[in-house]
């Protein structure tokens, strides 16, 4: 499947091809206030609290709040969607990682706050919610505009490589990854050690619930899982992990 190469056109700004964003991505990054190029009804799930759908023209209508953007990838139009999101300054886009292209240079490399390059290729969903058998045919990237969206992307457990692009995010990430006294890795390792050298996720969650770092991060459970994966802590039972050797 090629996500974006197919389909007809309704107007200069329209491309009626519908490939839905998989629900787990929206779940990991949402909630969003507006999807300016949402799938027509009936749709199997919402992408945001408000949707603009064809024949409305989401490129011309006003945008508000936090935006979810998985637009038409048509080369002649994608730059306009991304430019509008960059100007709006608050939201996250899902596009192909065509890192050398004009739209990517102008509106991602030069304007976005962070990217998360997805590991592997996405399987988008059909309009009825079924996952497509074939992958999208190209690598995908999530692009965050605004410090809060960048933070949300960083804190998500979406599999991929996070790349900060602006200084405030870099500082934030540096503090998050590597605080002098207690990194997430140290916090999780200490907790497992206290629990006798091995612990289930449930035990970890209940021990860490009152930790100051978890109170400061609404996605702390995902952070714990991510830390376990990144530290390659051995899995020794059903959702049970030991300290890395
Ligand atoms: C790749 S699909 C993504 C659907 C949805 N945003 C999501 O993330 O699941 C792109 C959608 O953009 C809609 N679309 C294309 N041009 C549009 C325009 N000018 N205004 C509003 N919607 C548009 C199409 O109808 C299609 O449903």
Coordinates of N, CA and C and ligand atoms in Angstrom, one line a residue, residues 3-4 13-21 35-40 45 47 52-54 56-59 68-72 81, ligand 1:
X3 N 0.6 4.9 1.0 CA -0.4 5.7 1.8 C -1.0 6.8 1.0
X4 N -0.2 7.5 0.2 CA -0.6 8.7 -0.3 C -0.6 8.8 -1.8
X13 N -7.5 22.0 -2.8 CA -6.9 21.6 -1.5 C -7.3 20.3 -1.0
X14 N -8.0 19.5 -1.8 CA -8.6 18.3 -1.3 C -7.9 17.0 -1.9
X15 N -7.9 16.0 -1.1 CA -7.5 14.7 -1.5 C -8.3 13.7 -0.7
X16 N -9.2 13.1 -1.3 CA -10.2 12.3 -0.5 C -9.7 10.9 -0.1
X17 N -8.5 10.6 -0.4 CA -8.0 9.3 0.0 C -7.9 9.2 1.6
X18 N -8.5 8.2 2.1 CA -8.6 8.0 3.6 C -7.7 6.9 4.0
X19 N -6.6 7.2 4.8 CA -5.9 6.2 5.5 C -5.8 6.7 6.9
X20 N -6.5 5.9 7.8 CA -6.6 6.4 9.2 C -5.4 6.1 10.0
X21 N -5.2 7.1 10.9 CA -4.1 6.9 11.9 C -4.4 5.7 12.8
X35 N -8.8 18.0 14.5 CA -8.2 17.3 13.3 C -8.8 18.1 12.1
X36 N -7.9 18.9 11.4 CA -8.4 19.7 10.3 C -8.6 19.0 9.0
X37 N -8.2 17.7 8.9 CA -8.4 16.9 7.7 C -8.8 15.5 8.2
X38 N -10.0 15.4 8.8 CA -10.4 14.2 9.4 C -11.1 13.3 8.4
X39 N -11.2 12.1 8.7 CA -11.9 11.1 7.8 C -13.4 11.5 7.8
X40 N -14.1 11.2 6.7 CA -15.6 11.5 6.7 C -16.3 10.5 7.7
X45 N -13.2 5.7 14.9 CA -12.7 6.4 16.1 C -12.5 7.9 15.8
X47 N -10.3 11.3 16.0 CA -8.9 11.7 16.1 C -8.7 12.9 17.0
X52 N -12.7 18.7 11.0 CA -13.1 19.3 9.8 C -13.0 18.2 8.7
X53 N -14.1 18.0 8.0 CA -14.1 16.9 7.0 C -14.6 17.5 5.7
X54 N -14.1 16.9 4.6 CA -14.6 17.4 3.3 C -16.1 17.3 3.2
X56 N -15.7 20.5 3.8 CA -15.1 21.7 4.4 C -13.6 21.7 4.0
X57 N -13.0 22.8 4.0 CA -11.6 22.9 3.6 C -10.8 23.3 4.8
X58 N -10.2 22.2 5.4 CA -9.4 22.4 6.6 C -8.2 23.3 6.5
X59 N -7.8 23.5 5.2 CA -6.7 24.4 5.0 C -7.1 25.9 5.1
X68 N -4.2 17.6 15.7 CA -3.7 16.3 15.1 C -3.7 16.4 13.6
X69 N -2.6 16.2 13.0 CA -2.5 16.3 11.5 C -1.9 15.1 10.9
X70 N -2.8 14.4 10.2 CA -2.3 13.3 9.3 C -3.0 13.7 7.9
X71 N -2.3 14.5 7.1 CA -3.0 15.1 6.0 C -2.8 14.3 4.7
X72 N -3.2 14.8 3.6 CA -2.9 14.3 2.3 C -1.4 14.5 2.1
X81 N -0.2 22.1 4.4 CA -0.6 21.6 5.7 C 0.4 21.9 6.8
Ligands
LIG1 C1 -4.7 10.3 5.4 S1 -6.4 10.7 5.8 C2 -6.2 10.9 7.5 C3 -7.5 11.0 8.2 C4 -7.4 11.4 9.7 N1 -6.8 12.7 9.8 C5 -6.5 10.5 10.5 O1 -5.5 10.9 11.0 O2 -7.0 9.3 10.7 C6 -6.5 12.3 5.1 C7 -7.9 12.9 5.2 O3 -7.8 14.2 4.8 C8 -9.1 14.6 4.3 N2 -8.9 15.8 3.5 C9 -8.1 16.0 2.4 N3 -8.1 17.3 2.0 C10 -8.9 17.9 2.9 C11 -9.3 19.3 3.1 N4 -8.8 20.3 2.2 N5 -10.0 19.6 4.1 C12 -10.5 18.7 5.0 N6 -10.2 17.4 4.9 C13 -9.4 17.0 3.9 C14 -9.5 13.4 3.5 O4 -10.9 13.3 3.4 C15 -8.9 12.2 4.3 O5 -9.9 11.7 5.2

